[in-house]
mmCIF file of C-alpha atoms in Angstrom:
data_model
loop_
_atom_site.group_PDB
_atom_site.id
_atom_site.type_symbol
_atom_site.label_atom_id
_atom_site.label_comp_id
_atom_site.label_asym_id
_atom_site.label_seq_id
_atom_site.Cartn_x
_atom_site.Cartn_y
_atom_site.Cartn_z
ATOM 1 C CA MET A 1 59.946 -30.894 26.463
ATOM 2 C CA THR A 2 60.943 -32.001 23.171
ATOM 3 C CA ALA A 3 64.761 -32.954 23.009
ATOM 4 C CA GLY A 4 66.883 -30.161 21.985
ATOM 5 C CA ARG A 5 64.209 -27.613 22.539
ATOM 6 C CA PHE A 6 65.026 -24.460 24.363
ATOM 7 C CA ASP A 7 63.502 -23.968 27.713
ATOM 8 C CA PRO A 8 63.131 -20.188 28.617
ATOM 9 C CA PHE A 9 62.452 -20.878 32.235
ATOM 10 C CA ALA A 10 65.033 -23.509 33.337
ATOM 11 C CA GLY A 11 67.086 -22.775 36.324
ATOM 12 C CA THR A 12 67.192 -20.014 38.921
ATOM 13 C CA GLY A 13 68.204 -16.500 38.893
ATOM 14 C CA PRO A 14 67.709 -14.037 36.067
ATOM 15 C CA ARG A 15 65.924 -15.420 33.008
ATOM 16 C CA TRP A 16 68.417 -14.335 30.416
ATOM 17 C CA ARG A 17 68.739 -17.089 27.839
ATOM 18 C CA ALA A 18 70.155 -17.640 24.262
ATOM 19 C CA VAL A 19 68.961 -19.980 21.719
ATOM 20 C CA PRO A 20 71.310 -21.866 19.440
ATOM 21 C CA ALA A 21 71.672 -20.347 16.065
ATOM 22 C CA TRP A 22 70.077 -23.324 14.323
ATOM 23 C CA ARG A 23 66.945 -23.415 16.327
ATOM 24 C CA PRO A 24 63.936 -21.322 15.452
ATOM 25 C CA PHE A 25 64.171 -18.719 18.246
ATOM 26 C CA LEU A 26 60.559 -17.475 18.411
ATOM 27 C CA GLU A 27 58.881 -20.986 18.043
ATOM 28 C CA ASP A 28 61.104 -22.347 20.601
ATOM 29 C CA LEU A 29 60.241 -19.438 23.009
ATOM 30 C CA ALA A 30 56.569 -19.772 22.477
ATOM 31 C CA ALA A 31 56.706 -23.516 22.990
ATOM 32 C CA GLY A 32 58.943 -23.144 26.169
ATOM 33 C CA VAL A 33 56.340 -20.626 27.518
ATOM 34 C CA LEU A 34 53.476 -22.828 26.784
ATOM 35 C CA ASP A 35 55.347 -25.773 28.291
ATOM 36 C CA TRP A 36 56.201 -23.663 31.358
ATOM 37 C CA LEU A 37 52.475 -22.564 31.571
ATOM 38 C CA GLY A 38 51.289 -26.362 31.820
ATOM 39 C CA ASP A 39 47.761 -26.568 33.186
ATOM 40 C CA ALA A 40 47.856 -23.151 34.868
ATOM 41 C CA PRO A 41 44.995 -20.810 34.100
ATOM 42 C CA PRO A 42 45.112 -18.785 30.847
ATOM 43 C CA GLU A 43 45.712 -15.348 32.578
ATOM 44 C CA THR A 44 48.933 -16.581 34.264
ATOM 45 C CA LEU A 45 50.919 -15.195 31.543
ATOM 46 C CA THR A 46 49.542 -11.713 31.907
ATOM 47 C CA ASP A 47 52.105 -10.798 34.669
ATOM 48 C CA ALA A 48 55.018 -11.755 32.380
ATOM 49 C CA THR A 49 56.977 -9.411 30.306
ATOM 50 C CA ILE A 50 58.915 -10.652 27.278
ATOM 51 C CA LEU A 51 61.488 -8.520 25.737
ATOM 52 C CA LEU A 52 62.289 -9.102 22.061
ATOM 53 C CA PRO A 53 64.617 -7.148 19.642
ATOM 54 C CA ASN A 54 62.015 -5.326 17.421
ATOM 55 C CA ARG A 55 58.160 -5.045 16.879
ATOM 56 C CA ARG A 56 58.469 -7.456 14.027
ATOM 57 C CA ALA A 57 59.782 -10.211 16.413
ATOM 58 C CA ALA A 58 57.206 -9.254 19.025
ATOM 59 C CA ARG A 59 54.329 -9.657 16.519
ATOM 60 C CA ALA A 60 55.914 -12.875 15.133
ATOM 61 C CA PHE A 61 56.279 -14.115 18.670
ATOM 62 C CA SER A 62 52.681 -13.328 19.516
ATOM 63 C CA PHE A 63 51.633 -15.213 16.267
ATOM 64 C CA ALA A 64 53.798 -18.373 17.193
ATOM 65 C CA LEU A 65 52.354 -18.482 20.703
ATOM 66 C CA GLY A 66 48.665 -18.231 19.328
ATOM 67 C CA LYS A 67 49.535 -20.882 16.733
ATOM 68 C CA LEU A 68 51.145 -23.324 19.146
ATOM 69 C CA ALA A 69 48.424 -22.782 21.641
ATOM 70 C CA GLY A 70 45.752 -24.072 19.252
ATOM 71 C CA GLU A 71 42.280 -24.270 20.733
ATOM 72 C CA ARG A 72 43.646 -23.614 24.212
ATOM 73 C CA PRO A 73 42.850 -20.154 25.482
ATOM 74 C CA VAL A 74 45.920 -18.103 26.691
ATOM 75 C CA LEU A 75 46.058 -14.611 27.370
ATOM 76 C CA LEU A 76 49.282 -13.052 26.017
ATOM 77 C CA PRO A 77 52.163 -11.708 28.232
ATOM 78 C CA GLN A 78 53.360 -8.133 27.589
ATOM 79 C CA VAL A 79 55.720 -8.608 24.620
ATOM 80 C CA ARG A 80 57.884 -5.365 24.220
ATOM 81 C CA PRO A 81 60.385 -4.484 21.610
ATOM 82 C CA LEU A 82 63.828 -3.457 22.749
ATOM 83 C CA GLY A 83 65.438 -1.765 19.541
ATOM 84 C CA ASP A 84 62.488 -0.043 17.841
ATOM 85 C CA LEU A 85 61.613 3.619 18.185
ATOM 86 C CA GLU A 86 59.072 4.786 20.762
ATOM 87 C CA GLU A 87 55.530 5.479 19.706
ATOM 88 C CA ASP A 88 55.905 9.150 19.984
ATOM 89 C CA GLU A 89 59.555 9.384 18.911
ATOM 90 C CA PRO A 90 59.904 10.647 15.297
ATOM 91 C CA PRO A 91 62.359 8.529 13.181
ATOM 92 C CA PHE A 92 63.647 11.466 11.355
ATOM 93 C CA ALA A 93 63.634 15.225 11.528
ATOM 94 C CA PRO A 94 60.649 16.708 9.969
ATOM 95 C CA GLY A 95 60.888 17.138 6.297
ATOM 96 C CA GLU A 96 63.920 15.018 5.917
ATOM 97 C CA LEU A 97 62.108 12.242 4.023
ATOM 98 C CA GLY A 98 60.582 14.576 1.575
ATOM 99 C CA LEU A 99 57.436 12.504 1.153
ATOM 100 C CA ASP A 100 54.405 13.913 -0.500
ATOM 101 C CA LEU A 101 52.135 13.766 2.746
ATOM 102 C CA PRO A 102 49.657 16.230 4.001
ATOM 103 C CA PRO A 103 50.945 18.266 6.920
ATOM 104 C CA ALA A 104 50.563 16.537 10.266
ATOM 105 C CA ILE A 105 47.894 17.592 12.738
ATOM 106 C CA ALA A 106 49.153 18.950 16.006
ATOM 107 C CA PRO A 107 48.620 16.547 18.900
ATOM 108 C CA LEU A 108 46.463 18.904 20.913
ATOM 109 C CA THR A 109 44.507 19.948 17.845
ATOM 110 C CA ARG A 110 43.882 16.276 16.967
ATOM 111 C CA ARG A 111 42.681 15.512 20.585
ATOM 112 C CA PHE A 112 40.280 18.388 20.482
ATOM 113 C CA GLU A 113 38.984 17.759 16.906
ATOM 114 C CA MET A 114 38.411 14.035 17.802
ATOM 115 C CA ALA A 115 36.525 15.099 21.039
ATOM 116 C CA ARG A 116 34.405 17.497 18.999
ATOM 117 C CA MET A 117 33.749 14.765 16.428
ATOM 118 C CA ILE A 118 32.808 12.200 18.924
ATOM 119 C CA ALA A 119 30.525 14.647 20.792
ATOM 120 C CA GLU A 120 28.785 15.534 17.531
ATOM 121 C CA GLU A 121 28.595 12.154 15.822
ATOM 122 C CA PHE A 122 28.756 9.314 18.510
ATOM 123 C CA GLU A 123 26.896 10.895 21.327
ATOM 124 C CA PRO A 124 25.342 14.312 21.102
ATOM 125 C CA GLY A 125 25.227 16.124 24.421
ATOM 126 C CA MET A 126 28.274 14.224 25.847
ATOM 127 C CA LYS A 127 30.200 16.031 28.656
ATOM 128 C CA PRO A 128 33.460 17.360 27.261
ATOM 129 C CA LEU A 129 35.712 15.598 29.733
ATOM 130 C CA ARG A 130 34.175 12.310 28.631
ATOM 131 C CA ALA A 131 34.595 13.296 25.023
ATOM 132 C CA LEU A 132 38.296 14.098 25.661
ATOM 133 C CA GLU A 133 38.845 10.756 27.427
ATOM 134 C CA MET A 134 37.259 8.884 24.402
ATOM 135 C CA ALA A 135 39.129 11.093 21.949
ATOM 136 C CA ASP A 136 42.392 9.692 23.757
ATOM 137 C CA ALA A 137 41.291 6.181 23.272
ATOM 138 C CA LEU A 138 40.405 6.593 19.855
ATOM 139 C CA GLY A 139 43.671 8.366 19.054
ATOM 140 C CA GLY A 140 45.582 5.612 20.830
ATOM 141 C CA PHE A 141 43.695 3.138 18.759
ATOM 142 C CA LEU A 142 44.583 4.800 15.572
ATOM 143 C CA ASP A 143 48.162 5.215 16.586
ATOM 144 C CA SER A 144 48.405 1.332 17.398
ATOM 145 C CA CYS A 145 46.973 0.509 14.037
ATOM 146 C CA GLN A 146 49.425 2.732 12.317
ATOM 147 C CA LEU A 147 52.315 1.124 14.318
ATOM 148 C CA GLU A 148 51.033 -2.324 13.617
ATOM 149 C CA ALA A 149 50.609 -1.568 9.942
ATOM 150 C CA VAL A 150 47.059 -2.713 9.846
ATOM 151 C CA PRO A 151 46.304 -2.603 6.051
ATOM 152 C CA ASP A 152 42.467 -2.258 6.100
ATOM 153 C CA LEU A 153 40.509 -0.463 8.830
ATOM 154 C CA SER A 154 37.262 -0.371 6.756
ATOM 155 C CA ARG A 155 36.353 -3.892 8.186
ATOM 156 C CA ILE A 156 35.730 -2.426 11.480
ATOM 157 C CA ALA A 157 32.234 -1.392 10.817
ATOM 158 C CA THR A 158 31.254 -4.900 9.806
ATOM 159 C CA LEU A 159 32.703 -6.635 12.868
ATOM 160 C CA ALA A 160 29.606 -6.422 14.903
ATOM 161 C CA GLU A 161 26.864 -8.526 13.648
ATOM 162 C CA GLN A 162 23.132 -8.053 14.622
ATOM 163 C CA ASP A 163 23.199 -11.136 16.962
ATOM 164 C CA LEU A 164 25.893 -9.732 19.172
ATOM 165 C CA ALA A 165 25.439 -7.904 22.444
ATOM 166 C CA GLU A 166 24.607 -4.142 22.204
ATOM 167 C CA HIS A 167 27.825 -3.063 23.778
ATOM 168 C CA TRP A 168 29.866 -4.780 21.017
ATOM 169 C CA ARG A 169 27.722 -2.952 18.308
ATOM 170 C CA GLU A 170 28.394 0.300 20.206
ATOM 171 C CA SER A 171 32.249 -0.329 20.284
ATOM 172 C CA ALA A 172 32.133 -1.065 16.663
ATOM 173 C CA ARG A 173 30.103 2.060 15.903
ATOM 174 C CA PHE A 174 32.654 4.023 18.001
ATOM 175 C CA LEU A 175 35.597 2.632 16.189
ATOM 176 C CA GLY A 176 33.801 3.126 12.989
ATOM 177 C CA LEU A 177 34.437 6.954 13.653
ATOM 178 C CA ALA A 178 38.054 6.180 13.123
ATOM 179 C CA VAL A 179 37.364 4.761 9.617
ATOM 180 C CA GLU A 180 34.717 7.050 8.374
ATOM 181 C CA ALA A 181 34.368 10.176 10.072
ATOM 182 C CA TRP A 182 37.960 11.074 11.141
ATOM 183 C CA PRO A 183 39.367 10.978 7.598
ATOM 184 C CA LYS A 184 36.666 13.371 6.316
ATOM 185 C CA ARG A 185 37.475 15.737 9.228
ATOM 186 C CA LEU A 186 41.076 15.855 8.135
ATOM 187 C CA GLU A 187 40.211 16.914 4.454
#
């Protein structure tokens, strides 16, 4: 380990640590995690949970870990923000912000409308339970994109090239519903 660098896994007992204020916290944490990982298989970190103060720090840590890993394959640990709102927790009372937004769709209505859309446009004749399961997955995907502030979902349809396996093209076609068909349904 480089002199002066923070070692997140040094010592025994609880792994509560602090980094000196003059050190780059997230980069040191990522470097310490990779040093600790050593030559272990890439999936070793999937059992770890790293708690950070907010979503921005969690994204920055994931980026730093990927950057420092370079060409080495590493499966990310669970990175959880401590101080942010929960996904289903509204930040303000409805109407408090006064934004010019269309009315929100009720969660149950959204679930059933997505299931209907999937059954009609993705796989006609699909069993209702399967359509509801896929609607939950698609809704979760859209929610994650919203939380992560993904700027442009329109690229999803172009992700699966012709030379990729059929299941990748099917996945891209399914996620394409989120970009193309779902906004039209909401109008």
